[in-house]
Amino acid sequence: NPDTGAVLGSFVTSLGVTGLEFGLDGALWVVNNSAGTITRHDPQTGALLSQTTPGGNPVTITRGPDGNMYVNFTGLGQVRRFN
């Protein structure tokens, strides 16, 4: 709650989350370094919409001006693009 600072509850529960970004469709993209996954969640409920395990250790995520998501992978020395 921005007025009181009270926690409204857990939206997405996952250990190892290292990055968050909202896509153009409003879905919340979550990068999980420990699990090696990238997941998409419903922006209202937090329900899982999709999951990918692209290999490597995804760390950070950002949305590019083209609307694609760019994810940095440690140990691979790569930035990969997702849509």
GROMACS .gro file of N, CA and C in nm:
model
  249
    1ASN      N    1   0.084  -0.117   0.000
    1ASN     CA    2   0.000   0.000   0.000
    1ASN      C    3   0.089   0.124   0.000
    2PRO      N    4   0.083   0.207  -0.103
    2PRO     CA    5   0.170   0.324  -0.109
    2PRO      C    6   0.142   0.428  -0.001
    3ASP      N    7   0.021   0.427   0.053
    3ASP     CA    8  -0.013   0.525   0.156
    3ASP      C    9   0.038   0.484   0.294
    4THR      N   10   0.032   0.354   0.324
    4THR     CA   11   0.070   0.308   0.458
    4THR      C   12   0.201   0.231   0.460
    5GLY      N   13   0.246   0.181   0.344
    5GLY     CA   14   0.366   0.099   0.340
    5GLY      C   15   0.340  -0.046   0.378
    6ALA      N   16   0.214  -0.082   0.400
    6ALA     CA   17   0.180  -0.219   0.438
    6ALA      C   18   0.199  -0.314   0.321
    7VAL      N   19   0.251  -0.433   0.348
    7VAL     CA   20   0.266  -0.537   0.246
    7VAL      C   21   0.129  -0.591   0.212
    8LEU      N   22   0.101  -0.604   0.083
    8LEU     CA   23  -0.029  -0.650   0.038
    8LEU      C   24  -0.033  -0.802   0.021
    9GLY      N   25   0.080  -0.867   0.034
    9GLY     CA   26   0.087  -1.013   0.019
    9GLY      C   27   0.185  -1.052  -0.089
   10SER      N   28   0.214  -1.181  -0.096
   10SER     CA   29   0.306  -1.232  -0.198
   10SER      C   30   0.234  -1.240  -0.332
   11PHE      N   31   0.298  -1.191  -0.433
   11PHE     CA   32   0.241  -1.195  -0.568
   11PHE      C   33   0.290  -1.319  -0.641
   12VAL      N   34   0.421  -1.339  -0.641
   12VAL     CA   35   0.484  -1.458  -0.699
   12VAL      C   36   0.584  -1.507  -0.595
   13THR      N   37   0.580  -1.635  -0.562
   13THR     CA   38   0.671  -1.691  -0.464
   13THR      C   39   0.771  -1.780  -0.534
   14SER      N   40   0.900  -1.745  -0.522
   14SER     CA   41   1.003  -1.824  -0.585
   14SER      C   42   1.137  -1.785  -0.526
   15LEU      N   43   1.216  -1.883  -0.485
   15LEU     CA   44   1.351  -1.856  -0.437
   15LEU      C   45   1.443  -1.834  -0.556
   16GLY      N   46   1.537  -1.743  -0.543
   16GLY     CA   47   1.635  -1.721  -0.649
   16GLY      C   48   1.597  -1.619  -0.753
   17VAL      N   49   1.491  -1.540  -0.727
   17VAL     CA   50   1.451  -1.437  -0.823
   17VAL      C   51   1.558  -1.328  -0.826
   18THR      N   52   1.606  -1.299  -0.948
   18THR     CA   53   1.709  -1.196  -0.963
   18THR      C   54   1.667  -1.083  -1.057
   19GLY      N   55   1.552  -1.097  -1.123
   19GLY     CA   56   1.508  -0.992  -1.213
   19GLY      C   57   1.359  -0.996  -1.238
   20LEU      N   58   1.300  -0.878  -1.256
   20LEU     CA   59   1.157  -0.862  -1.284
   20LEU      C   60   1.139  -0.757  -1.391
   21GLU      N   61   1.040  -0.777  -1.477
   21GLU     CA   62   1.008  -0.677  -1.579
   21GLU      C   63   0.867  -0.704  -1.629
   22PHE      N   64   0.792  -0.600  -1.658
   22PHE     CA   65   0.660  -0.615  -1.717
   22PHE      C   66   0.670  -0.607  -1.868
   23GLY      N   67   0.606  -0.702  -1.937
   23GLY     CA   68   0.604  -0.703  -2.083
   23GLY      C   69   0.500  -0.608  -2.137
   24LEU      N   70   0.502  -0.591  -2.268
   24LEU     CA   71   0.405  -0.503  -2.333
   24LEU      C   72   0.262  -0.551  -2.313
   25ASP      N   73   0.245  -0.683  -2.293
   25ASP     CA   74   0.112  -0.738  -2.269
   25ASP      C   75   0.070  -0.725  -2.124
   26GLY      N   76   0.156  -0.668  -2.039
   26GLY     CA   77   0.126  -0.650  -1.898
   26GLY      C   78   0.172  -0.764  -1.810
   27ALA      N   79   0.211  -0.877  -1.870
   27ALA     CA   80   0.256  -0.993  -1.792
   27ALA      C   81   0.387  -0.960  -1.719
   28LEU      N   82   0.401  -1.014  -1.600
   28LEU     CA   83   0.523  -0.998  -1.521
   28LEU      C   84   0.619  -1.111  -1.557
   29TRP      N   85   0.736  -1.074  -1.608
   29TRP     CA   86   0.841  -1.171  -1.640
   29TRP      C   87   0.932  -1.180  -1.519
   30VAL      N   88   0.965  -1.303  -1.477
   30VAL     CA   89   1.046  -1.326  -1.359
   30VAL      C   90   1.166  -1.412  -1.397
   31VAL      N   91   1.286  -1.361  -1.369
   31VAL     CA   92   1.410  -1.436  -1.394
   31VAL      C   93   1.452  -1.502  -1.263
   32ASN      N   94   1.472  -1.633  -1.268
   32ASN     CA   95   1.511  -1.709  -1.150
   32ASN      C   96   1.647  -1.772  -1.175
   33ASN      N   97   1.751  -1.715  -1.115
   33ASN     CA   98   1.887  -1.762  -1.134
   33ASN      C   99   1.907  -1.901  -1.078
   34SER      N  100   1.851  -1.930  -0.962
   34SER     CA  101   1.870  -2.060  -0.897
   34SER      C  102   1.810  -2.173  -0.979
   35ALA      N  103   1.690  -2.152  -1.031
   35ALA     CA  104   1.621  -2.255  -1.109
   35ALA      C  105   1.659  -2.253  -1.256
   36GLY      N  106   1.721  -2.143  -1.301
   36GLY     CA  107   1.757  -2.131  -1.443
   36GLY      C  108   1.636  -2.112  -1.531
   37THR      N  109   1.532  -2.046  -1.478
   37THR     CA  110   1.408  -2.030  -1.554
   37THR      C  111   1.372  -1.883  -1.576
   38ILE      N  112   1.288  -1.866  -1.676
   38ILE     CA  113   1.223  -1.737  -1.701
   38ILE      C  114   1.074  -1.770  -1.708
   39THR      N  115   0.995  -1.704  -1.623
   39THR     CA  116   0.852  -1.731  -1.619
   39THR      C  117   0.774  -1.603  -1.648
   40ARG      N  118   0.651  -1.621  -1.695
   40ARG     CA  119   0.559  -1.510  -1.717
   40ARG      C  120   0.437  -1.534  -1.628
   41HIS      N  121   0.389  -1.425  -1.565
   41HIS     CA  122   0.278  -1.436  -1.470
   41HIS      C  123   0.169  -1.335  -1.502
   42ASP      N  124   0.046  -1.376  -1.474
   42ASP     CA  125  -0.069  -1.288  -1.491
   42ASP      C  126  -0.052  -1.165  -1.403
   43PRO      N  127  -0.072  -1.045  -1.458
   43PRO     CA  128  -0.048  -0.923  -1.380
   43PRO      C  129  -0.151  -0.898  -1.269
   44GLN      N  130  -0.264  -0.965  -1.275
   44GLN     CA  131  -0.366  -0.947  -1.173
   44GLN      C  132  -0.359  -1.051  -1.062
   45THR      N  133  -0.334  -1.177  -1.101
   45THR     CA  134  -0.342  -1.286  -1.004
   45THR      C  135  -0.207  -1.346  -0.966
   46GLY      N  136  -0.105  -1.325  -1.049
   46GLY     CA  137   0.024  -1.388  -1.027
   46GLY      C  138   0.032  -1.529  -1.082
   47ALA      N  139  -0.078  -1.579  -1.141
   47ALA     CA  140  -0.080  -1.715  -1.195
   47ALA      C  141   0.025  -1.731  -1.305
   48LEU      N  142   0.087  -1.848  -1.309
   48LEU     CA  143   0.188  -1.880  -1.409
   48LEU      C  144   0.124  -1.889  -1.547
   49LEU      N  145   0.178  -1.813  -1.643
   49LEU     CA  146   0.129  -1.816  -1.781
   49LEU      C  147   0.219  -1.902  -1.869
   50SER      N  148   0.350  -1.893  -1.847
   50SER     CA  149   0.444  -1.973  -1.925
   50SER      C  150   0.577  -1.981  -1.852
   51GLN      N  151   0.656  -2.081  -1.890
   51GLN     CA  152   0.788  -2.099  -1.830
   51GLN      C  153   0.883  -2.153  -1.935
   52THR      N  154   1.006  -2.104  -1.934
   52THR     CA  155   1.109  -2.157  -2.021
   52THR      C  156   1.234  -2.182  -1.938
   53THR      N  157   1.308  -2.284  -1.976
   53THR     CA  158   1.436  -2.315  -1.913
   53THR      C  159   1.540  -2.309  -2.025
   54PRO      N  160   1.595  -2.190  -2.049
   54PRO     CA  161   1.679  -2.170  -2.167
   54PRO      C  162   1.823  -2.220  -2.154
   55GLY      N  163   1.861  -2.275  -2.040
   55GLY     CA  164   2.000  -2.314  -2.019
   55GLY      C  165   2.081  -2.197  -1.968
   56GLY      N  166   2.182  -2.224  -1.890
   56GLY     CA  167   2.261  -2.117  -1.831
   56GLY      C  168   2.193  -2.062  -1.708
   57ASN      N  169   2.246  -1.953  -1.660
   57ASN     CA  170   2.194  -1.888  -1.540
   57ASN      C  171   2.147  -1.747  -1.573
   58PRO      N  172   2.016  -1.730  -1.597
   58PRO     CA  173   1.965  -1.595  -1.624
   58PRO      C  174   1.974  -1.510  -1.498
   59VAL      N  175   2.013  -1.384  -1.514
   59VAL     CA  176   2.033  -1.297  -1.398
   59VAL      C  177   1.945  -1.173  -1.402
   60THR      N  178   1.955  -1.097  -1.508
   60THR     CA  179   1.880  -0.971  -1.517
   60THR      C  180   1.795  -0.970  -1.643
   61ILE      N  181   1.693  -0.887  -1.642
   61ILE     CA  182   1.602  -0.877  -1.756
   61ILE      C  183   1.563  -0.731  -1.775
   62THR      N  184   1.552  -0.691  -1.900
   62THR     CA  185   1.503  -0.557  -1.931
   62THR      C  186   1.426  -0.563  -2.063
   63ARG      N  187   1.328  -0.476  -2.076
   63ARG     CA  188   1.251  -0.468  -2.200
   63ARG      C  189   1.318  -0.366  -2.291
   64GLY      N  190   1.344  -0.407  -2.414
   64GLY     CA  191   1.406  -0.318  -2.512
   64GLY      C  192   1.304  -0.231  -2.581
   65PRO      N  193   1.352  -0.131  -2.656
   65PRO     CA  194   1.261  -0.042  -2.729
   65PRO      C  195   1.181  -0.114  -2.837
   66ASP      N  196   1.227  -0.234  -2.875
   66ASP     CA  197   1.155  -0.314  -2.973
   66ASP      C  198   1.046  -0.401  -2.911
   67GLY      N  199   1.031  -0.395  -2.776
   67GLY     CA  200   0.931  -0.472  -2.706
   67GLY      C  201   0.977  -0.610  -2.664
   68ASN      N  202   1.092  -0.655  -2.713
   68ASN     CA  203   1.148  -0.784  -2.674
   68ASN      C  204   1.213  -0.773  -2.537
   69MET      N  205   1.230  -0.889  -2.472
   69MET     CA  206   1.298  -0.896  -2.343
   69MET      C  207   1.442  -0.940  -2.365
   70TYR      N  208   1.534  -0.875  -2.297
   70TYR     CA  209   1.675  -0.906  -2.306
   70TYR      C  210   1.721  -0.956  -2.170
   71VAL      N  211   1.782  -1.075  -2.170
   71VAL     CA  212   1.821  -1.141  -2.046
   71VAL      C  213   1.971  -1.165  -2.047
   72ASN      N  214   2.038  -1.125  -1.939
   72ASN     CA  215   2.181  -1.147  -1.921
   72ASN      C  216   2.202  -1.283  -1.853
   73PHE      N  217   2.295  -1.362  -1.906
   73PHE     CA  218   2.328  -1.494  -1.851
   73PHE      C  219   2.471  -1.495  -1.799
   74THR      N  220   2.488  -1.526  -1.669
   74THR     CA  221   2.622  -1.537  -1.613
   74THR      C  222   2.683  -1.669  -1.658
   75GLY      N  223   2.812  -1.671  -1.667
   75GLY     CA  224   2.883  -1.792  -1.705
   75GLY      C  225   2.883  -1.819  -1.854
   76LEU      N  226   2.790  -1.759  -1.927
   76LEU     CA  227   2.783  -1.777  -2.072
   76LEU      C  228   2.836  -1.655  -2.146
   77GLY      N  229   2.839  -1.542  -2.075
   77GLY     CA  230   2.881  -1.419  -2.141
   77GLY      C  231   2.787  -1.379  -2.253
   78GLN      N  232   2.657  -1.402  -2.232
   78GLN     CA  233   2.558  -1.375  -2.336
   78GLN      C  234   2.444  -1.289  -2.286
   79VAL      N  235   2.389  -1.213  -2.377
   79VAL     CA  236   2.258  -1.149  -2.358
   79VAL      C  237   2.169  -1.209  -2.464
   80ARG      N  238   2.058  -1.270  -2.422
   80ARG     CA  239   1.967  -1.334  -2.516
   80ARG      C  240   1.838  -1.254  -2.524
   81ARG      N  241   1.776  -1.261  -2.644
   81ARG     CA  242   1.652  -1.187  -2.669
   81ARG      C  243   1.534  -1.283  -2.672
   82PHE      N  244   1.426  -1.246  -2.605
   82PHE     CA  245   1.304  -1.326  -2.599
   82PHE      C  246   1.184  -1.240  -2.638
   83ASN      N  247   1.080  -1.305  -2.693
   83ASN     CA  248   0.958  -1.230  -2.722
   83ASN      C  249   0.839  -1.300  -2.663
   0.00000   0.00000   0.00000
